[in-house]
Short mmCIF file of C-alpha atoms in Angstrom, two decimals:
data_model
loop_
_atom_site.label_atom_id
_atom_site.label_comp_id
_atom_site.label_asym_id
_atom_site.label_seq_id
_atom_site.Cartn_x
_atom_site.Cartn_y
_atom_site.Cartn_z
CA UNK U 15 86.77 56.90 56.53
CA UNK U 16 86.67 59.31 53.60
CA UNK U 17 90.25 58.58 52.52
CA UNK U 18 89.00 55.33 51.03
CA UNK U 19 86.28 57.21 49.20
CA UNK U 20 88.52 59.79 47.55
CA UNK U 21 90.47 57.04 45.86
CA UNK U 22 87.78 56.27 43.29
CA UNK U 23 86.42 58.98 41.07
CA UNK U 24 83.43 58.68 38.78
CA UNK U 25 85.60 57.91 35.77
CA UNK U 26 87.30 55.06 37.61
CA UNK U 27 83.97 53.68 38.81
CA UNK U 28 82.59 53.67 35.26
CA UNK U 29 85.73 51.95 34.03
CA UNK U 30 85.61 49.34 36.80
CA UNK U 31 81.96 48.57 36.14
CA UNK U 32 82.57 48.19 32.42
CA UNK U 33 85.42 45.79 33.18
CA UNK U 34 83.18 43.48 35.25
CA UNK U 35 82.69 40.18 33.51
CA UNK U 36 79.64 38.98 35.44
CA UNK U 37 76.56 40.56 36.93
CA UNK U 38 77.54 39.32 40.40
CA UNK U 39 80.90 41.05 40.10
CA UNK U 40 79.16 44.28 39.10
CA UNK U 41 76.70 44.01 41.99
CA UNK U 42 79.54 43.50 44.47
CA UNK U 43 81.38 46.53 43.12
CA UNK U 44 78.25 48.69 43.35
CA UNK U 45 77.59 47.47 46.90
CA UNK U 46 81.11 48.44 47.98
CA UNK U 47 80.88 51.84 46.29
CA UNK U 48 77.44 52.53 47.81
CA UNK U 49 78.84 51.76 51.25
CA UNK U 50 81.64 54.25 50.62
CA UNK U 51 79.11 56.81 49.39
CA UNK U 52 77.10 56.41 52.59
CA UNK U 53 80.27 56.89 54.63
CA UNK U 54 81.09 60.00 52.64
CA UNK U 55 77.63 61.43 53.27
CA UNK U 56 78.16 60.89 57.02
CA UNK U 57 81.62 62.48 56.96
CA UNK U 58 82.22 66.10 57.84
CA UNK U 59 84.14 66.85 54.64
CA UNK U 60 81.38 68.38 52.52
CA UNK U 61 83.62 68.84 49.47
CA UNK U 62 83.30 65.16 48.56
CA UNK U 63 79.49 65.06 48.61
CA UNK U 64 79.24 66.29 45.02
CA UNK U 65 81.49 63.51 43.74
CA UNK U 66 79.60 60.95 45.81
CA UNK U 67 76.29 62.16 44.40
CA UNK U 68 77.53 61.86 40.80
CA UNK U 69 78.48 58.25 41.49
CA UNK U 70 75.11 57.60 43.08
CA UNK U 71 73.30 59.08 40.08
CA UNK U 72 75.32 56.82 37.79
CA UNK U 73 74.23 53.81 39.85
CA UNK U 74 70.64 55.02 39.59
CA UNK U 75 70.97 55.13 35.81
CA UNK U 76 72.22 51.54 35.91
CA UNK U 77 69.10 50.54 37.85
CA UNK U 78 70.47 50.16 41.37
CA UNK U 79 68.55 51.51 44.39
CA UNK U 80 69.66 54.98 45.41
CA UNK U 81 66.95 56.20 47.76
CA UNK U 82 69.45 57.01 50.49
CA UNK U 83 70.68 59.97 48.44
CA UNK U 84 67.43 61.92 48.31
CA UNK U 85 68.06 64.01 51.41
CA UNK U 86 71.67 64.56 50.39
CA UNK U 87 70.41 66.23 47.21
CA UNK U 88 68.66 68.81 49.36
CA UNK U 89 71.83 69.38 51.34
CA UNK U 90 73.74 69.98 48.10
CA UNK U 91 71.13 72.47 46.91
CA UNK U 92 71.52 74.50 50.08
CA UNK U 93 75.31 74.94 49.73
CA UNK U 94 77.01 78.03 48.35
CA UNK U 95 78.99 76.34 45.57
CA UNK U 96 77.34 76.40 42.15
CA UNK U 97 78.64 72.95 41.20
CA UNK U 98 77.08 71.43 44.30
CA UNK U 99 73.76 73.16 43.62
CA UNK U 100 73.72 71.91 40.03
CA UNK U 101 74.38 68.31 41.05
CA UNK U 102 71.82 68.63 43.85
CA UNK U 103 69.09 69.82 41.48
CA UNK U 104 69.98 67.08 38.99
CA UNK U 105 69.79 64.51 41.76
CA UNK U 106 66.39 65.80 42.87
CA UNK U 107 65.07 65.56 39.32
CA UNK U 108 66.28 61.98 39.03
CA UNK U 109 65.74 60.53 42.49
CA UNK U 110 62.47 62.14 43.61
CA UNK U 111 59.10 61.30 42.13
CA UNK U 112 56.45 63.95 41.63
CA UNK U 113 54.54 62.90 44.75
CA UNK U 114 57.48 63.25 47.14
CA UNK U 115 57.05 65.56 50.11
CA UNK U 116 60.62 66.74 49.71
CA UNK U 117 59.62 68.97 46.79
CA UNK U 118 58.37 71.53 49.28
CA UNK U 119 61.84 71.66 50.80
CA UNK U 120 63.39 72.20 47.38
CA UNK U 121 61.34 75.30 46.74
CA UNK U 122 62.21 76.65 50.19
CA UNK U 123 65.96 76.27 49.73
#
């Protein structure tokens, strides 16, 4: 499941999206990558969650829906690795609005 995900890094995803000639081609690529990101979030290998979140944040910047990553940001914040915490806090700033109930969980973690 996650072996497919580790094949594409953020740099490759950005390159592939920039190489898309049509909007439909870009949307298909984002749909495939989002499915792989969801699979990665379900996987037990927690080391890949940070990379998956960076891809998801890039898709958010492009305007694609990324609501499914909100809870994963909280999971990244609660890890011991500094890199994961940093990406988790960045994701919370981008994906959560100011009225979200998850802000209470951020302050508790």
